[in-house]
PDB file of C-alpha atoms and ligand atoms in Angstrom:
ATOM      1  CA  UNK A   1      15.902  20.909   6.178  1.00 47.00           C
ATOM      2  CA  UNK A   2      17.445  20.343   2.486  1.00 53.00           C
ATOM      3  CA  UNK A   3      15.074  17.893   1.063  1.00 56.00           C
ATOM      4  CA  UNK A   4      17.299  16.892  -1.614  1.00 60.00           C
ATOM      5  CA  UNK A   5      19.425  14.813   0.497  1.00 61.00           C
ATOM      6  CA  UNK A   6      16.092  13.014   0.847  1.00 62.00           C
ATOM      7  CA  UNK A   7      15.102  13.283  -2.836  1.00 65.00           C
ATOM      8  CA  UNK A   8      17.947  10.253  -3.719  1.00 69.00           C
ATOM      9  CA  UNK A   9      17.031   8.245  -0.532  1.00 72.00           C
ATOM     10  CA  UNK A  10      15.255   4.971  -1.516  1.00 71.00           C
ATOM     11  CA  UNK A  11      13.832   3.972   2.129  1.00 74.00           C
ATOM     12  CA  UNK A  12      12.244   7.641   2.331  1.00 73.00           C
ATOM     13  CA  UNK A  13      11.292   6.991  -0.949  1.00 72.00           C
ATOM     14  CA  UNK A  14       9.256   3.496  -0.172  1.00 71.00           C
ATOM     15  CA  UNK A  15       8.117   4.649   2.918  1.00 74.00           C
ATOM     16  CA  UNK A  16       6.559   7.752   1.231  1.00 73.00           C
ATOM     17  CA  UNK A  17       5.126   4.826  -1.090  1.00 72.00           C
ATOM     18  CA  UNK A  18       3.538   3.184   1.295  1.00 72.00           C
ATOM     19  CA  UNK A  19       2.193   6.064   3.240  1.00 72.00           C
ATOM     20  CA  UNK A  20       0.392   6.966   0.269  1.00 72.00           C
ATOM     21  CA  UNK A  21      -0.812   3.319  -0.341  1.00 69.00           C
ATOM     22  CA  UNK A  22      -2.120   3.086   3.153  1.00 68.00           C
ATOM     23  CA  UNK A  23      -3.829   7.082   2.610  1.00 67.00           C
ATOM     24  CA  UNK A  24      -5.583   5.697  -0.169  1.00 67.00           C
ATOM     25  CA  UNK A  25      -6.782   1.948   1.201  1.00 62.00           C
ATOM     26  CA  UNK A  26      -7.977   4.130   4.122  1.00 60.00           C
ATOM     27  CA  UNK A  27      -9.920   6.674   2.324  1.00 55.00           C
ATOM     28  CA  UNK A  28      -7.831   9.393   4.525  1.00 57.00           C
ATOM     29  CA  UNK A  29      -8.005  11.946   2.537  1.00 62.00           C
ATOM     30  CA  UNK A  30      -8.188  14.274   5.899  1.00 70.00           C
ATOM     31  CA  UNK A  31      -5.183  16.075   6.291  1.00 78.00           C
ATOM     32  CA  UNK A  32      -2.837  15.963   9.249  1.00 82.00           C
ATOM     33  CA  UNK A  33      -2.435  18.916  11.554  1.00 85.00           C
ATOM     34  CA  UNK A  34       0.529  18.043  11.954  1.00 85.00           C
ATOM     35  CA  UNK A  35       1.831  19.056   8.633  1.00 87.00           C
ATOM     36  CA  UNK A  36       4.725  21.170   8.838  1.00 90.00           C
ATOM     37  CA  UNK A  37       4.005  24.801   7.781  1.00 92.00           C
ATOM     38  CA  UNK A  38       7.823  26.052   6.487  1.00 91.00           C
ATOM     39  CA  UNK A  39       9.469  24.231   4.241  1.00 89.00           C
ATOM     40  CA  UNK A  40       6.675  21.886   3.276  1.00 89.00           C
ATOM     41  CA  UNK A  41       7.207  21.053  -0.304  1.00 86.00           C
ATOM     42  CA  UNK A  42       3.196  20.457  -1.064  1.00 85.00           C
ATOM     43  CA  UNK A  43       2.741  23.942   0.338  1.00 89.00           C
ATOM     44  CA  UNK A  44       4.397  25.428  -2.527  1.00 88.00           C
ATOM     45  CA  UNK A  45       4.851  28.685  -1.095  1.00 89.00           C
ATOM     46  CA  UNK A  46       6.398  27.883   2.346  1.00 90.00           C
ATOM     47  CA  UNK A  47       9.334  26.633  -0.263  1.00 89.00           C
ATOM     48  CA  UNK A  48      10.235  29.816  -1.942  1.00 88.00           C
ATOM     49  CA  UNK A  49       9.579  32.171   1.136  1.00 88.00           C
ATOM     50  CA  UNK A  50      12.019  32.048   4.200  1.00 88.00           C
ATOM     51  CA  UNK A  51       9.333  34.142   6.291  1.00 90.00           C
ATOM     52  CA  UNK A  52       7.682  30.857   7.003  1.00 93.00           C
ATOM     53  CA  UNK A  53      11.219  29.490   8.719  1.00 92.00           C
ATOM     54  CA  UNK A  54      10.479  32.827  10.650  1.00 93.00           C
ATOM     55  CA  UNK A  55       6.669  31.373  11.713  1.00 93.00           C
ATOM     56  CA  UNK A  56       8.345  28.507  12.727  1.00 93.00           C
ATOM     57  CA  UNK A  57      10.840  30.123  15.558  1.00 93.00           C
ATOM     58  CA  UNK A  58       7.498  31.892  16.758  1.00 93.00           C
ATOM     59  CA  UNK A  59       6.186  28.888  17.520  1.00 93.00           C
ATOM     60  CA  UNK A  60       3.952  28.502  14.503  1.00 94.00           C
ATOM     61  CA  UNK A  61       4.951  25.015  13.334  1.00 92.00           C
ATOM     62  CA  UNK A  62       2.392  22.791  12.234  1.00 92.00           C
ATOM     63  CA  UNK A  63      -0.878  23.837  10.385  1.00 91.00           C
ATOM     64  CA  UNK A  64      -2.346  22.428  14.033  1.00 90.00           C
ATOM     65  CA  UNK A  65      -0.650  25.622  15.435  1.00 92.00           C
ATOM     66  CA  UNK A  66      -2.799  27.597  13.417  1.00 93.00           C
ATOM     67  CA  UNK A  67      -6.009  26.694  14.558  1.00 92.00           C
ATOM     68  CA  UNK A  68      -8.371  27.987  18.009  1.00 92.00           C
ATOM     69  CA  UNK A  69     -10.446  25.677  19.231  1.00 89.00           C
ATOM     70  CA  UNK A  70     -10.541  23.171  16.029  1.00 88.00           C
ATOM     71  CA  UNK A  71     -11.221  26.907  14.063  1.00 91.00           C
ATOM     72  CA  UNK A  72      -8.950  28.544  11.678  1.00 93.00           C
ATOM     73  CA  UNK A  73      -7.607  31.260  13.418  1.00 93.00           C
ATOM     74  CA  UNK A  74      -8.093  34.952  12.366  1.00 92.00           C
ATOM     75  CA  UNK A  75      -4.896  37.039  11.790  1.00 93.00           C
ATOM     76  CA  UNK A  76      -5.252  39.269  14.901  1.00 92.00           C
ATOM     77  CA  UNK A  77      -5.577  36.263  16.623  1.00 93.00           C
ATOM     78  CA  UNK A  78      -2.047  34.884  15.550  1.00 94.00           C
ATOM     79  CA  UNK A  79      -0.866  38.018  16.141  1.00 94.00           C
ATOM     80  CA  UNK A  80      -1.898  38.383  19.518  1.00 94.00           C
ATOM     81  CA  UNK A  81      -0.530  34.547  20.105  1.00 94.00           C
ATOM     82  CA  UNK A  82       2.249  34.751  18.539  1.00 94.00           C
ATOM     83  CA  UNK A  83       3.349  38.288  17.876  1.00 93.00           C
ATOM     84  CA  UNK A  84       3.230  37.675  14.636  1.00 92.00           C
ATOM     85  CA  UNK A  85       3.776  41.018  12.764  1.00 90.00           C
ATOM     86  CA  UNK A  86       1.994  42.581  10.497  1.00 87.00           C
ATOM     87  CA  UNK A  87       3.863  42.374   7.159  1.00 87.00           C
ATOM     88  CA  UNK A  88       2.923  38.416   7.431  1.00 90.00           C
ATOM     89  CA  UNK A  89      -0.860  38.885   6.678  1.00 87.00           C
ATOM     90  CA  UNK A  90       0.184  37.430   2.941  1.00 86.00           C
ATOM     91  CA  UNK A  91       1.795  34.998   3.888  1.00 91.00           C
ATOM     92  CA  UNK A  92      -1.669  33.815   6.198  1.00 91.00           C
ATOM     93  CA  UNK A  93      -3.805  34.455   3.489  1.00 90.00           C
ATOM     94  CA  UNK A  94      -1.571  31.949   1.553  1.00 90.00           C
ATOM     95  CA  UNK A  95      -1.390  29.078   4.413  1.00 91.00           C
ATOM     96  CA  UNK A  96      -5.079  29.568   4.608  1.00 91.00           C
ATOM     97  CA  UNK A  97      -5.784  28.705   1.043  1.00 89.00           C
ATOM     98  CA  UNK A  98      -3.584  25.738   1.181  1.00 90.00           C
ATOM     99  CA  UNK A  99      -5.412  24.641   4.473  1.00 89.00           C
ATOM    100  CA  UNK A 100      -8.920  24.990   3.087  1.00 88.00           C
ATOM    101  CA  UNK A 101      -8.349  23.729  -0.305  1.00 86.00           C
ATOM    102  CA  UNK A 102      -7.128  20.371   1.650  1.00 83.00           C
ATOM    103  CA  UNK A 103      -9.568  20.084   4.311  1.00 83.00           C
ATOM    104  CA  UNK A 104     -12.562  21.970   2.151  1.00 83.00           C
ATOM    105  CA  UNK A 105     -13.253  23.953   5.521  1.00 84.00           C
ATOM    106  CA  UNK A 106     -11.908  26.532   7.890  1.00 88.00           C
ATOM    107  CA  UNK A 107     -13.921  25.487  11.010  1.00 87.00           C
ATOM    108  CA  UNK A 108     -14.473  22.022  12.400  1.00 86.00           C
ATOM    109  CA  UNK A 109     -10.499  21.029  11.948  1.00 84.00           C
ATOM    110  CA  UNK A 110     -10.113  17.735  13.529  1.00 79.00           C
ATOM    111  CA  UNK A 111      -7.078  15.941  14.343  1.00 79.00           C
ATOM    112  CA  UNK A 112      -7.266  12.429  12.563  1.00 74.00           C
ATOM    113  CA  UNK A 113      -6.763   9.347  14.693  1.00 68.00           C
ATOM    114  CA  UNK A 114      -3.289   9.125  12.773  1.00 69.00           C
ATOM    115  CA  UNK A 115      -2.486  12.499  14.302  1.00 75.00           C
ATOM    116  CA  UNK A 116      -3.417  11.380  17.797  1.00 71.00           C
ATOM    117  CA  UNK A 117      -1.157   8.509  17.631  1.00 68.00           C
ATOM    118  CA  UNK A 118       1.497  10.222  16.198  1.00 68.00           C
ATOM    119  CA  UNK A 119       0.950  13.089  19.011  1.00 65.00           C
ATOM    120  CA  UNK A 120       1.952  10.156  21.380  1.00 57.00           C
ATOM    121  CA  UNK A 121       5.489  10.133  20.066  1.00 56.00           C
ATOM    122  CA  UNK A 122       8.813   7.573  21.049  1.00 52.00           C
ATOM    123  CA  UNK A 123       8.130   7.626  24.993  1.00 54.00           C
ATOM    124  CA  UNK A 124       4.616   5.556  24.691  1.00 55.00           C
ATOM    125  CA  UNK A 125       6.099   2.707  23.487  1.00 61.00           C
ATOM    126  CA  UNK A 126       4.156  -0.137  20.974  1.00 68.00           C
ATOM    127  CA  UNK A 127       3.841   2.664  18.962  1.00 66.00           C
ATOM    128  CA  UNK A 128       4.013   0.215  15.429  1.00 69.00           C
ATOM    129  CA  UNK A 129       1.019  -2.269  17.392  1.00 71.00           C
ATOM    130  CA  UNK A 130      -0.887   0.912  18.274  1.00 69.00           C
ATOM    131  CA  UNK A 131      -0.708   1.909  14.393  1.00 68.00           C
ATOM    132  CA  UNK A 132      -1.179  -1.816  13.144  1.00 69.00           C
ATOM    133  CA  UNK A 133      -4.408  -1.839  15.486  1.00 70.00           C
ATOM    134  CA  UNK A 134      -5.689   1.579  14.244  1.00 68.00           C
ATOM    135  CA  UNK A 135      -5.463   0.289  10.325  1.00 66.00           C
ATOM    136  CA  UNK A 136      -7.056  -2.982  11.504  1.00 63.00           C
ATOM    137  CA  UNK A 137      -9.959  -1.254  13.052  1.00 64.00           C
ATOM    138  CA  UNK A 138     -10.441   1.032  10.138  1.00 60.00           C
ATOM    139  CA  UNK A 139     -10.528  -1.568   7.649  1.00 56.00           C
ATOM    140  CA  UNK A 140     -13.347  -3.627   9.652  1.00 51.00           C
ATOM    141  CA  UNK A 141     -15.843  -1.219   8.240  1.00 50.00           C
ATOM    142  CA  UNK A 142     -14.854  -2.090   5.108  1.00 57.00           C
ATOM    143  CA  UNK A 143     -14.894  -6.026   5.407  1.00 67.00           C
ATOM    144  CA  UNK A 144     -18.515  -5.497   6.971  1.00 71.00           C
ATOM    145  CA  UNK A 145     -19.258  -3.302   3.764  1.00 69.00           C
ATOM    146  CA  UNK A 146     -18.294  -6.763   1.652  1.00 68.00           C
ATOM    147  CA  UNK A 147     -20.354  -8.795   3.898  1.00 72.00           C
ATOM    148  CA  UNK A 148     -23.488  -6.924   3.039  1.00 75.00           C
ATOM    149  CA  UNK A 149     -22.470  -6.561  -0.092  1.00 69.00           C
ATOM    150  CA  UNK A 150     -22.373 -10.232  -0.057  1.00 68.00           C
ATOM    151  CA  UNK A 151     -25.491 -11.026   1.570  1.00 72.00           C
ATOM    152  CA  UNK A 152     -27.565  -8.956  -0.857  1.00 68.00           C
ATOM    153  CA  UNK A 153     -26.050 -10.729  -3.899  1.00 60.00           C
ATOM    154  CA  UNK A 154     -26.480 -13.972  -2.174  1.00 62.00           C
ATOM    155  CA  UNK A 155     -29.934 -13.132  -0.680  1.00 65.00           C
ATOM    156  CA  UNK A 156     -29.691 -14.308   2.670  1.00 67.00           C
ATOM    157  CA  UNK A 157     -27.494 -13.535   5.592  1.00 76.00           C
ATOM    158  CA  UNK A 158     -24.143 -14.495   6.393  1.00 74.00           C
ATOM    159  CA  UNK A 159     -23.565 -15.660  10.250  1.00 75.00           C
ATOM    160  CA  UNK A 160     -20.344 -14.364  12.065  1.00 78.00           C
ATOM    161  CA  UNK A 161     -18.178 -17.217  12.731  1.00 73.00           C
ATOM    162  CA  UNK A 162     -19.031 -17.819   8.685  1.00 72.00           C
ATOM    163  CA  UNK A 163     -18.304 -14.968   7.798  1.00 72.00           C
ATOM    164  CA  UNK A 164     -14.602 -14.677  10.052  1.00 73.00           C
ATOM    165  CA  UNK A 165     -13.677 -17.928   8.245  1.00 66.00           C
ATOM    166  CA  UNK A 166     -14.201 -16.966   4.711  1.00 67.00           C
ATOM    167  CA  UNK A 167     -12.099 -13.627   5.942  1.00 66.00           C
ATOM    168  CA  UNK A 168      -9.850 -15.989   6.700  1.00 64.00           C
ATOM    169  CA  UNK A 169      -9.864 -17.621   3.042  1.00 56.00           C
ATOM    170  CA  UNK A 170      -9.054 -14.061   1.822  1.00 52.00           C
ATOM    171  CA  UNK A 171      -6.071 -13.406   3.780  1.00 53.00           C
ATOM    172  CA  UNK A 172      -4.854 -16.582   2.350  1.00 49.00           C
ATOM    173  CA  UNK A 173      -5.075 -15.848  -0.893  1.00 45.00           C
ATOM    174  CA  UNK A 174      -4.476 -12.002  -0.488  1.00 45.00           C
ATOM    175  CA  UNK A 175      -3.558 -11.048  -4.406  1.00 43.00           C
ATOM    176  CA  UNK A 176      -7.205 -10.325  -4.753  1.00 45.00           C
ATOM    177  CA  UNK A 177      -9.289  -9.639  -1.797  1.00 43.00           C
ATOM    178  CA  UNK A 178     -12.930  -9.067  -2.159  1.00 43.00           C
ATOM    179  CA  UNK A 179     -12.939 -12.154  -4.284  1.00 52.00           C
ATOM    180  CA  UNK A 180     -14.332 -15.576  -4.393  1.00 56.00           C
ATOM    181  CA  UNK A 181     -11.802 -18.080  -2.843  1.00 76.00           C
ATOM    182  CA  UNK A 182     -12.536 -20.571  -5.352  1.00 85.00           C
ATOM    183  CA  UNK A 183     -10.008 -20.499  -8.154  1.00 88.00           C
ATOM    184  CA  UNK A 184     -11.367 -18.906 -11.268  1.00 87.00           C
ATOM    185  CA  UNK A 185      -9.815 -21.371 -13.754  1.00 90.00           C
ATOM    186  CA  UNK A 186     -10.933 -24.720 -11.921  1.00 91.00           C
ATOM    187  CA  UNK A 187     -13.761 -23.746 -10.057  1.00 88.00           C
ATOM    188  CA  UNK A 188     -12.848 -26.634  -7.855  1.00 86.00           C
ATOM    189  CA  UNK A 189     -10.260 -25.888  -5.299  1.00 84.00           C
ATOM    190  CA  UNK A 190      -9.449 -22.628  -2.950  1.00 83.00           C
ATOM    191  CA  UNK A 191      -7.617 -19.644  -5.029  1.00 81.00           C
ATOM    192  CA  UNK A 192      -4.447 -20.226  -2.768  1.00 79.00           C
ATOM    193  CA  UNK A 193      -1.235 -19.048  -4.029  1.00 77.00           C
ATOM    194  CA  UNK A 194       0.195 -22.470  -4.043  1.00 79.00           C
ATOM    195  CA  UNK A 195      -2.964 -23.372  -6.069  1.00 84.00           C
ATOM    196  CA  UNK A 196      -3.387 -20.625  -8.575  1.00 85.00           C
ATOM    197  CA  UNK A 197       0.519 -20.588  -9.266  1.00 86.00           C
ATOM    198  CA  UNK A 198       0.816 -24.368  -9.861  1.00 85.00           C
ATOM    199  CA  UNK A 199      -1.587 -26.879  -7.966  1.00 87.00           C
ATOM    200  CA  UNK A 200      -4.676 -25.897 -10.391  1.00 89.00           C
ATOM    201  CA  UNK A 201      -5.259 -28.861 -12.865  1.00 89.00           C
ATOM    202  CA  UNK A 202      -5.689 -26.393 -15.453  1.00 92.00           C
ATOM    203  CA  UNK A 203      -2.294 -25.304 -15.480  1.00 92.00           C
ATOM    204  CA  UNK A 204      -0.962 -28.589 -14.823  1.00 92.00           C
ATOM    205  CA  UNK A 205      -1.001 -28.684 -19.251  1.00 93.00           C
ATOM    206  CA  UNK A 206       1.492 -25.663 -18.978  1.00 95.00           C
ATOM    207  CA  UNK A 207       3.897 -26.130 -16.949  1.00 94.00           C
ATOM    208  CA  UNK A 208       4.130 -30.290 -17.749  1.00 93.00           C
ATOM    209  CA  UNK A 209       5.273 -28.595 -20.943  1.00 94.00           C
ATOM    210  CA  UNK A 210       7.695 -26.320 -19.767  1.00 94.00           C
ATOM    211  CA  UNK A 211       8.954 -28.741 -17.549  1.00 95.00           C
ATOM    212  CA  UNK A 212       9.473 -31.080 -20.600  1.00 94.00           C
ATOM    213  CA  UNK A 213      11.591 -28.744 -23.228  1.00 94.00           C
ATOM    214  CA  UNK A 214      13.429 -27.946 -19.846  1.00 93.00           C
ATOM    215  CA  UNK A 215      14.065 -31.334 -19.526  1.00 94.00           C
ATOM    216  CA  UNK A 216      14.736 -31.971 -23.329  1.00 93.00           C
ATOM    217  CA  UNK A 217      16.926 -29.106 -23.644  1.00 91.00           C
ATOM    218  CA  UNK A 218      19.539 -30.727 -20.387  1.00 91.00           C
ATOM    219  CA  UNK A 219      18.964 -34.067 -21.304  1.00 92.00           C
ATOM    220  CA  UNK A 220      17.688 -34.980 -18.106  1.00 91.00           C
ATOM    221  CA  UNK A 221      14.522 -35.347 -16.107  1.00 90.00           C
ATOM    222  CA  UNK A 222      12.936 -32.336 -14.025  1.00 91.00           C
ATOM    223  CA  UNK A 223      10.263 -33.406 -12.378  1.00 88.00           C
ATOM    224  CA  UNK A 224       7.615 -31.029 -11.820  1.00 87.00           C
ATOM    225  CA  UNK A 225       7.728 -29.414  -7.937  1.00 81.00           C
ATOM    226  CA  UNK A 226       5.266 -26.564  -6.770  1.00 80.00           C
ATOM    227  CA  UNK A 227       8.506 -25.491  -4.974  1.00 75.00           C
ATOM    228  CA  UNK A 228      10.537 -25.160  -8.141  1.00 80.00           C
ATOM    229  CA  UNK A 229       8.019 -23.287  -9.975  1.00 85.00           C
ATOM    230  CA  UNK A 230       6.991 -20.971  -6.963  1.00 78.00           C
ATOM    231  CA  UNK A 231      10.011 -20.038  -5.152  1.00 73.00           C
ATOM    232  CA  UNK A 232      12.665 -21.168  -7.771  1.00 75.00           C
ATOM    233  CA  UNK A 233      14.318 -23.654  -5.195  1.00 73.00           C
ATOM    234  CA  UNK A 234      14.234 -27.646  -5.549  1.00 75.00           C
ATOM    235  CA  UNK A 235      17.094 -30.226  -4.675  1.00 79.00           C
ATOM    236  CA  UNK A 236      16.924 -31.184  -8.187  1.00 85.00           C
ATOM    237  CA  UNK A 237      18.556 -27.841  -8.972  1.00 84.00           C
ATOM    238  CA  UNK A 238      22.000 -29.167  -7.679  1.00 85.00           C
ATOM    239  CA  UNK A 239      23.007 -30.946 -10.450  1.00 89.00           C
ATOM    240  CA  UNK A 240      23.222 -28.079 -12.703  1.00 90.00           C
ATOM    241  CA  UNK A 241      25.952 -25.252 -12.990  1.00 90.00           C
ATOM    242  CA  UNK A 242      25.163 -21.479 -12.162  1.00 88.00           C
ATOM    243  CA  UNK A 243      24.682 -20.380 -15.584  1.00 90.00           C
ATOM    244  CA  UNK A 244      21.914 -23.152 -16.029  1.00 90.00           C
ATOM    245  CA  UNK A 245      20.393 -22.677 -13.163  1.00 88.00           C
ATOM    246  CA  UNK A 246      19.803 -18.939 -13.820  1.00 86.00           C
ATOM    247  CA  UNK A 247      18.569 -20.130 -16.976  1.00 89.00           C
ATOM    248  CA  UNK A 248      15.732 -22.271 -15.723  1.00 89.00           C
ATOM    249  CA  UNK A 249      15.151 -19.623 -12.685  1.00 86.00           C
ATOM    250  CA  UNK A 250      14.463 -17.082 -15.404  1.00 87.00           C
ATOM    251  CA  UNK A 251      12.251 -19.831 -17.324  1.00 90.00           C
ATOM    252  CA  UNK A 252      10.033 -20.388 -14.591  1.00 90.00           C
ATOM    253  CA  UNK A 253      10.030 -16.184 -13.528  1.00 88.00           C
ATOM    254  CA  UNK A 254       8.002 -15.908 -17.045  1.00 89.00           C
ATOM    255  CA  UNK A 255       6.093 -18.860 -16.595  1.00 91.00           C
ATOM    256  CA  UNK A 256       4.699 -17.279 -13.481  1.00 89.00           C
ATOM    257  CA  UNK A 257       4.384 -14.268 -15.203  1.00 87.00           C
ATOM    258  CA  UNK A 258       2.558 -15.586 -17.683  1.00 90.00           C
ATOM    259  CA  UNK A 259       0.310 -17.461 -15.215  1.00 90.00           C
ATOM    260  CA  UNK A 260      -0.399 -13.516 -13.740  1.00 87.00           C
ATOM    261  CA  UNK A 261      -1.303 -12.326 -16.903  1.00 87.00           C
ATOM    262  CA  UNK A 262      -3.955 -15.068 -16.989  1.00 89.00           C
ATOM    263  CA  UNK A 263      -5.082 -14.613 -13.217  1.00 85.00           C
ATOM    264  CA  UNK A 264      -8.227 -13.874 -13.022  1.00 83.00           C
ATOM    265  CA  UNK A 265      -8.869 -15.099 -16.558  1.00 86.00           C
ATOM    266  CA  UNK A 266     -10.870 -18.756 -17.144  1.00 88.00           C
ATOM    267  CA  UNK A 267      -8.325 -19.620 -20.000  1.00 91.00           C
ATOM    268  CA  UNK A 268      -4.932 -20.494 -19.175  1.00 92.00           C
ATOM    269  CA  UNK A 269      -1.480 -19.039 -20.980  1.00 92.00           C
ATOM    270  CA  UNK A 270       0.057 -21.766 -23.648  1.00 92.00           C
ATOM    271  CA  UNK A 271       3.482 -22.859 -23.727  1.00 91.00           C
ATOM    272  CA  UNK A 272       3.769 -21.566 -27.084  1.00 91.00           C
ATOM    273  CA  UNK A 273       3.346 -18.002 -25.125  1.00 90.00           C
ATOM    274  CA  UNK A 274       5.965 -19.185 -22.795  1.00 91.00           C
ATOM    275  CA  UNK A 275       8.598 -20.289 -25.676  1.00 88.00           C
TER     276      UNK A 275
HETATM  277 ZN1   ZN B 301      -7.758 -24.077  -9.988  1.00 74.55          ZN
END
């Protein structure tokens, strides 16, 4: 495989992102067994040396095919497997550092749960449910983590159907998990993202004002509209040309990202900032 062609490919690219992202919500530091050995670029070696493309028409593919019983297996026995010949033992001594320096050990080598869904391939079918329902179960350690985390600070404990509906708050307002769902600034009404982007009396000083030199500067009245200030949409937008309504879209993009910089902050941004 030329992996250039897939250097310059932006869905390989984001998907790679948000492998990663989901490797490192997880904690899955494990690595999979089945990693390809040749031509793996984080197995430096494998991309410099064609004897690994050689491994791979022996049948040595994956780093999975390189282990006996969950073990790391000896040269000999790779050899005997495989008919492997001799002149590869550097290249086995140089797999076998890149395997243990991953998984710390040589013995023990389990597949992760990713790995046995992955095994499954196309034919199972529901293969992206199968995956969504993995993640989902590993996080639920997590959220019961929170909960005790949450029932020490709070010094008594938190019942389950209490505990699934403030889960519930979170997913709402999922900028900031693991956070109270009260809005920082108001301390009155649920951190929503309708709420903490315009709803929250606190802001209501900010963007009155923007709305007002907006409405100064076309010499007519915008009325203020969470719509128009979340999503950048409003039936009051039809009465201006293109060019002013990119205007005002770009006037209320940094008024929301002023609002960001202030998220989690008590204080709220001025319209000074915003000018
Ligand atoms: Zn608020």
């Amino acid at each position: 495989i030329d992996t250039s062609t897939y250097n310059e490919n932006c869905i390989i690219h984001s998907i790679i992102r948000t492998w990663k992202q989901i490797k490192s919500q997880f904690d899955n530091e494990s690595m999979s067994i089945l990693l390809p050995i040749a031509k793996n670029p984080s197995f430096v070696p494998s991309t410099l040396d064609s004897g690994y493309i050689q491994w791979k028409e022996l049948g040595i593919r994956t780093i999975g095919d390189l282990l006996v019983d969950g073990n790391f297996a000896s040269f000999s026995q790779l050899q005997a497997k495989f008919g492997l010949h001799k002149h590869n033992h550097f290249r086995y001594l140089q797999v076998r550092a890149y395997v243990k320096k991953h998984t710390h050990t040589l013995e023990n080598i389990i597949p992760t749960e990713f790995d046995e869904l992955f095994k499954l391939g196309g034919g199972e079918g529901h293969l992206i449910s199968q995956f969504y329902n993995m993640l989902l179960l590993r996080s639920s350690p997590s959220t019961q983590g929170l909960r005790t985390g949450w029932e020490q600070e709070l010094g008594s404990e938190i019942s389950d159907e209490l505990w699934k509906a403030s889960l519930e708050n979170i997913h709402k307002c999922s900028v900031f998990p693991n956070t109270s769902p009260l809005c920082d600034k108001c301390h009155t009404e649920e951190a929503t993202l309708l709420h903490s982007y315009s709803l929250c009396t606190k802001l209501t000083p900010f963007w009155s004002g923007i709305f007002k030199i907006l409405s100064d500067m076309f010499h007519t009245e915008l009325r203020m509209e969470p719509l128009l200030i979340i999503l950048g949409v409003s039936g009051q937008l039809f009465q201006f040309n293109k060019r002013q309504q990119q205007l005002l879209s770009y006037a209320f993009i940094i008024g929301k990202k002023l609002v960001l910089m202030f998220w989690k902050k008590a204080e709220v941004p001025s319209v000074k900032l915003w000018l």
